[in-house]
Coordinates of N, CA and C in Angstrom, one line a residue:
X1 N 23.8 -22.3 -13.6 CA 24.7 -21.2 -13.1 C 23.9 -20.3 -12.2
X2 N 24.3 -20.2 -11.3 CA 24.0 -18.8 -10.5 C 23.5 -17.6 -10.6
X3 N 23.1 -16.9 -9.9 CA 22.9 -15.5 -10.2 C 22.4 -14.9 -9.1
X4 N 22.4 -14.0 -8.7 CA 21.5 -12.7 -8.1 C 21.0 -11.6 -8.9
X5 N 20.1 -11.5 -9.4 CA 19.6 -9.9 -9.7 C 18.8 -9.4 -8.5
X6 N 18.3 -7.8 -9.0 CA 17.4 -7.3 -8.0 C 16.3 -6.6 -9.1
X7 N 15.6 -5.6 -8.3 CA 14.3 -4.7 -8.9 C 13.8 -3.9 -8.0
X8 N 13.8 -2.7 -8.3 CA 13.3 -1.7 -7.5 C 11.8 -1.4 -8.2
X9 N 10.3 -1.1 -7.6 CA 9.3 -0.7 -8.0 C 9.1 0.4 -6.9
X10 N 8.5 1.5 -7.1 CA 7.5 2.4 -6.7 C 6.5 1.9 -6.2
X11 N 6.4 2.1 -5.4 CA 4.7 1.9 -5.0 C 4.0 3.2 -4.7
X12 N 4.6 4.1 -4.7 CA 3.4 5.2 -4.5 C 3.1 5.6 -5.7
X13 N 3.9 5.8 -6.6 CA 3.5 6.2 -8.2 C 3.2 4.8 -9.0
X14 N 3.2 3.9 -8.5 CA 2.7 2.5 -9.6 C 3.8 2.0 -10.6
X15 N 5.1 2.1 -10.2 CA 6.1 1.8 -11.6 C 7.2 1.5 -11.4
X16 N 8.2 1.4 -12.1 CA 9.4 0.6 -11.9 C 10.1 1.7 -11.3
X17 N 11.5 1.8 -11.1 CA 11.9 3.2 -10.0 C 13.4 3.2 -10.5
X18 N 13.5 4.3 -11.8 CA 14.9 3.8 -12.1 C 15.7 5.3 -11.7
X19 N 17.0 4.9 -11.8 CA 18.2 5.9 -11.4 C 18.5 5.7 -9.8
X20 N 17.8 4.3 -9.2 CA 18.0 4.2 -7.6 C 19.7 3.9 -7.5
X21 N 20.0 4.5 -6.7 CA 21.7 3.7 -6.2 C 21.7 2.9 -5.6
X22 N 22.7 1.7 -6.2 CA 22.3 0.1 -5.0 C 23.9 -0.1 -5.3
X23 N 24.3 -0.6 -4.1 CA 25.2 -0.8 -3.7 C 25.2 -2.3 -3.1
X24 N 26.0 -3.3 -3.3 CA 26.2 -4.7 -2.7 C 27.4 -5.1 -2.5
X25 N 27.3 -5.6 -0.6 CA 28.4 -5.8 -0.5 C 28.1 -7.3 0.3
X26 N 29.5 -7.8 0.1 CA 29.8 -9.0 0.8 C 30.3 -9.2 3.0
X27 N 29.7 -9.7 3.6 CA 29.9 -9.6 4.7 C 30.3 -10.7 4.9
X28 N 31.9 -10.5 6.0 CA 32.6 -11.8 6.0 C 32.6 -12.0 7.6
X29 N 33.3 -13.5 7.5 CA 33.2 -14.1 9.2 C 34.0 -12.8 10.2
X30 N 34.7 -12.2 9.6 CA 35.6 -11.2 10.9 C 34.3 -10.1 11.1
X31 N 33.4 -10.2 10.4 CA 32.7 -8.6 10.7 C 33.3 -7.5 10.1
X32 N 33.2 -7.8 9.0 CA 34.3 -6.7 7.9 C 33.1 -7.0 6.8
X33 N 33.0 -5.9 5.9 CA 32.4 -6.2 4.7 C 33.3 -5.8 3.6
X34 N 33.1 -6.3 2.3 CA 33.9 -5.9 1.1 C 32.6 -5.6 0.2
X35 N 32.5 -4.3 -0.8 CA 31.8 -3.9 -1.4 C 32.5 -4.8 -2.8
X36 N 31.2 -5.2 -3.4 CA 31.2 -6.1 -4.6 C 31.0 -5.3 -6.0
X37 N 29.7 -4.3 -5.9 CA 29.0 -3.6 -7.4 C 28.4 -2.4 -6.3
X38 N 28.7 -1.8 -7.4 CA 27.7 0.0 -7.2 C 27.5 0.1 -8.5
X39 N 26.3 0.6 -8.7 CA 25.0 0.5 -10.1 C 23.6 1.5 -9.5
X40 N 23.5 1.7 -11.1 CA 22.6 2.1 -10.8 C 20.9 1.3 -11.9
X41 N 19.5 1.5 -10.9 CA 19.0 1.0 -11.6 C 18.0 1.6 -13.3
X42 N 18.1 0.6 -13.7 CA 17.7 1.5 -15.6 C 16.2 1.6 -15.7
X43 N 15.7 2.2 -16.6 CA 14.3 2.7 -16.6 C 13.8 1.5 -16.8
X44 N 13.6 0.3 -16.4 CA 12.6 -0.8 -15.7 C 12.9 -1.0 -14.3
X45 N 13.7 0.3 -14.1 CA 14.3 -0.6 -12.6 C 14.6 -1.4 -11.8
X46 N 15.6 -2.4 -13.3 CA 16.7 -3.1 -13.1 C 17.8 -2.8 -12.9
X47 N 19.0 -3.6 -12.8 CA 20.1 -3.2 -13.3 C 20.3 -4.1 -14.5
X48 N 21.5 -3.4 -15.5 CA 21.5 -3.9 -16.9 C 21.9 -5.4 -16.8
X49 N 22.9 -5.5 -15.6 CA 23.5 -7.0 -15.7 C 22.8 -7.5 -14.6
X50 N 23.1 -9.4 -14.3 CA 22.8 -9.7 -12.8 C 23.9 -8.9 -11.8
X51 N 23.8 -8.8 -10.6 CA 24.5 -8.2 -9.9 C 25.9 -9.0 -9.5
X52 N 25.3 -10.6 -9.4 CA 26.6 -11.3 -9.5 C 25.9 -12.7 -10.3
X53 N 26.9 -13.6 -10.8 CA 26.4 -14.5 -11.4 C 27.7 -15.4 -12.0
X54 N 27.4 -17.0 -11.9 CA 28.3 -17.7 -12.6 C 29.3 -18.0 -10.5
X55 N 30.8 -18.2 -11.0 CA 32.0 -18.0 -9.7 C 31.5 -16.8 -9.2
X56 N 31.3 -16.0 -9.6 CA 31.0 -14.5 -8.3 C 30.0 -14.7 -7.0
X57 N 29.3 -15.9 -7.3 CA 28.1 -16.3 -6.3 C 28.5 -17.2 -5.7
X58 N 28.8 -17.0 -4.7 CA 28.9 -18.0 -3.7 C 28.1 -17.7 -2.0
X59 N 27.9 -18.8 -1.5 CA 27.5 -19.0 -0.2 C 27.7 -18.0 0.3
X60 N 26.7 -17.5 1.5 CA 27.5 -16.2 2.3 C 26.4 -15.4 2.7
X61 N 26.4 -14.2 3.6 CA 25.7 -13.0 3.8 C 26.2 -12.0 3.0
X62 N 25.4 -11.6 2.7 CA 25.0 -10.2 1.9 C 24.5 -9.2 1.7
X63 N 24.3 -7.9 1.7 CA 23.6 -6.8 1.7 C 23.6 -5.9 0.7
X64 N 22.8 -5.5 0.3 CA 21.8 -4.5 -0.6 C 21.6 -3.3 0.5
X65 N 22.1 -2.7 -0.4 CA 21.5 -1.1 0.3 C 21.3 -0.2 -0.7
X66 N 20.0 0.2 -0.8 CA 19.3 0.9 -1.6 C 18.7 2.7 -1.5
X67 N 19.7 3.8 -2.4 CA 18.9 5.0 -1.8 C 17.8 5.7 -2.5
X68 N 17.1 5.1 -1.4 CA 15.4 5.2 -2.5 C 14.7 6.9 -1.6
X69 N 16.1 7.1 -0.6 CA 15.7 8.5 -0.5 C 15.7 9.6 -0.9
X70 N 17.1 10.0 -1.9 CA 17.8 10.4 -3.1 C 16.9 10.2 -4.0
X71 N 16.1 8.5 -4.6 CA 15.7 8.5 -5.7 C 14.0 9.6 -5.3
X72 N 13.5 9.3 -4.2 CA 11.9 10.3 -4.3 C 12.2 11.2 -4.1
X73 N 13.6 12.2 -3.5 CA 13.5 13.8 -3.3 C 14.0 13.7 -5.3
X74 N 14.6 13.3 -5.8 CA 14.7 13.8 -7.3 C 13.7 14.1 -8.2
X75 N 12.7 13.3 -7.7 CA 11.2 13.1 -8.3 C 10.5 14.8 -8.0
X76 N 10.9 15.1 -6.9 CA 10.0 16.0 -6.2 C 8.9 15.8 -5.4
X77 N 9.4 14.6 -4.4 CA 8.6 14.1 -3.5 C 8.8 15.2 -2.4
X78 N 7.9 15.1 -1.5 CA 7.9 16.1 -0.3 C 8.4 15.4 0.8
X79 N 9.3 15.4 1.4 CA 9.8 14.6 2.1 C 10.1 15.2 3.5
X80 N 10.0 14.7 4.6 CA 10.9 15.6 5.7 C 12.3 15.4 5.8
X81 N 12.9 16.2 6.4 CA 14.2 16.2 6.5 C 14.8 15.8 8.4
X82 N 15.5 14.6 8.4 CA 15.8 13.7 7.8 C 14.5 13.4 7.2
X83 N 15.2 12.5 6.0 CA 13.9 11.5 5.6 C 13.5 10.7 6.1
X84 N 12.0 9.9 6.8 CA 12.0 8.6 7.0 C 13.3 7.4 6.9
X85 N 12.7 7.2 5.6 CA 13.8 6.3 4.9 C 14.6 7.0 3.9
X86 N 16.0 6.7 4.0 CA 16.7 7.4 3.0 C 17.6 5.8 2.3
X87 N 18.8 5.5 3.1 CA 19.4 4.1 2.2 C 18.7 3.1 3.2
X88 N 17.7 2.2 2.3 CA 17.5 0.9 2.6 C 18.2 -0.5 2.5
X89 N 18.3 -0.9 3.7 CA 19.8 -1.9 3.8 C 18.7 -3.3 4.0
X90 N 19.1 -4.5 2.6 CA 18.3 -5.8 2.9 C 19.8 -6.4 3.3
X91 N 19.7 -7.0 4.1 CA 20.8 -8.2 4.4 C 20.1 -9.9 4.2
X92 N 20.7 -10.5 3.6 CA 20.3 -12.0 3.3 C 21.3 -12.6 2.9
X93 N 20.5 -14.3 2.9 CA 21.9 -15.1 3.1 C 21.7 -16.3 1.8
X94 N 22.5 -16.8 0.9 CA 22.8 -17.2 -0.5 C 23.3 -18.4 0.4
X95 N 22.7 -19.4 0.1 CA 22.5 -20.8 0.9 C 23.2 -21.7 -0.4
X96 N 22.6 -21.6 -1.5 CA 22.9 -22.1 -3.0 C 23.1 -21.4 -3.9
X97 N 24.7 -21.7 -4.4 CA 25.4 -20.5 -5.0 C 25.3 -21.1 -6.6
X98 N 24.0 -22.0 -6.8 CA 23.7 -22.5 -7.8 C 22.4 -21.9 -7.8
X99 N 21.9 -21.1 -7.3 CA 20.5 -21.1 -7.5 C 19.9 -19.0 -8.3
X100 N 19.0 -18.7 -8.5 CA 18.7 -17.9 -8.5 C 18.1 -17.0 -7.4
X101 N 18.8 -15.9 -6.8 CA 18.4 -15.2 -6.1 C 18.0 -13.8 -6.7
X102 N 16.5 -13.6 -6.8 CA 16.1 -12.1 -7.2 C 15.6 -11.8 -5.8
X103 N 16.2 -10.6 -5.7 CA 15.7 -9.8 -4.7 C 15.2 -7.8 -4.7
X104 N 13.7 -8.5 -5.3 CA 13.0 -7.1 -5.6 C 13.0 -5.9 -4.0
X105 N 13.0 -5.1 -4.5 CA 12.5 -4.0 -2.8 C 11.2 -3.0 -3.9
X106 N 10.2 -3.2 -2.8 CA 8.8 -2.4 -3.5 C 9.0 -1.5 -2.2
X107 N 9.3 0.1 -2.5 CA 9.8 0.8 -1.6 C 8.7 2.3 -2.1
X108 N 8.3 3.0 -0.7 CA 7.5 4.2 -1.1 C 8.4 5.2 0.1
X109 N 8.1 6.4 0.3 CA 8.8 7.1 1.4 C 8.6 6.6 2.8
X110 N 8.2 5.8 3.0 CA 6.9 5.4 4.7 C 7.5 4.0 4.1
X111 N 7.7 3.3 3.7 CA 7.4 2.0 3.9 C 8.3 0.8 2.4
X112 N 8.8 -0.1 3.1 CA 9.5 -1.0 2.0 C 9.1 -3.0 2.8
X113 N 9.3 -3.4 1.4 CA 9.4 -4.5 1.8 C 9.8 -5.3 0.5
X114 N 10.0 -6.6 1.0 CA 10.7 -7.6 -0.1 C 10.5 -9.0 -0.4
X115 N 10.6 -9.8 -1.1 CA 10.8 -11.1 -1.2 C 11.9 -11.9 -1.5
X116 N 12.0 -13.4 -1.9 CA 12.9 -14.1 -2.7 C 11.7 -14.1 -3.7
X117 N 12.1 -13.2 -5.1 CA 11.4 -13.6 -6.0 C 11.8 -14.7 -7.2
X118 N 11.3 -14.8 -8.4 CA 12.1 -15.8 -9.2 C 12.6 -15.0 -10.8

């Protein structure tokens, strides 16, 4: 069966990054998107469930948008205004709607990046 989860870590403070807002939505052939889950992540900085999993996963483009700008001014990060980065948007594409897609974001104020993890 299927799945997508995700994972948010800190990198400037060393740790998992919970209370981030992640939002996922489905992007279709007309250039329309439909929002799927809004969650937030829990003190490992997961979410509690996969985000989709089982018939919810199918083939397709997809995006992740993460506000990990929100999440460091809560902290009492010193941030400028705008922020750098405020919602980080991963867009990817679910080739096998049988497979496992985790998609961590290791995100600091300055800088994010990601994999296909397992």
């Amino acid at each position: 069966m299927g799945r997508l989860s995700t994972h948010v870590l800190d990198t400037v403070n060393g740790r998992a990054a919970p209370g981030v807002a992640i939002t996922l939505d489905r992007l279709l052939s007309d250039g329309s998107r439909r929002r799927l889950v809004e969650t937030l992540t829990n003190a490992d900085g997961r979410t509690d469930a996969p985000l989709l999993s089982g018939d919810g996963l199918t083939t397709g483009t997809y995006e992740l948008s993460f506000a990990i700008g929100a999440y460091f001014r809560a902290l009492g990060t010193p941030l400028p205004e705008p922020a750098f980065l405020d919602i980080v948007p991963l867009r990817f594409g679910i080739a096998d709607a049988q497979g496992h897609y985790h998609v961590p974001l290791l995100a600091s104020p300055w800088s994010y990046s990601t994999y296909r993890g397992s």
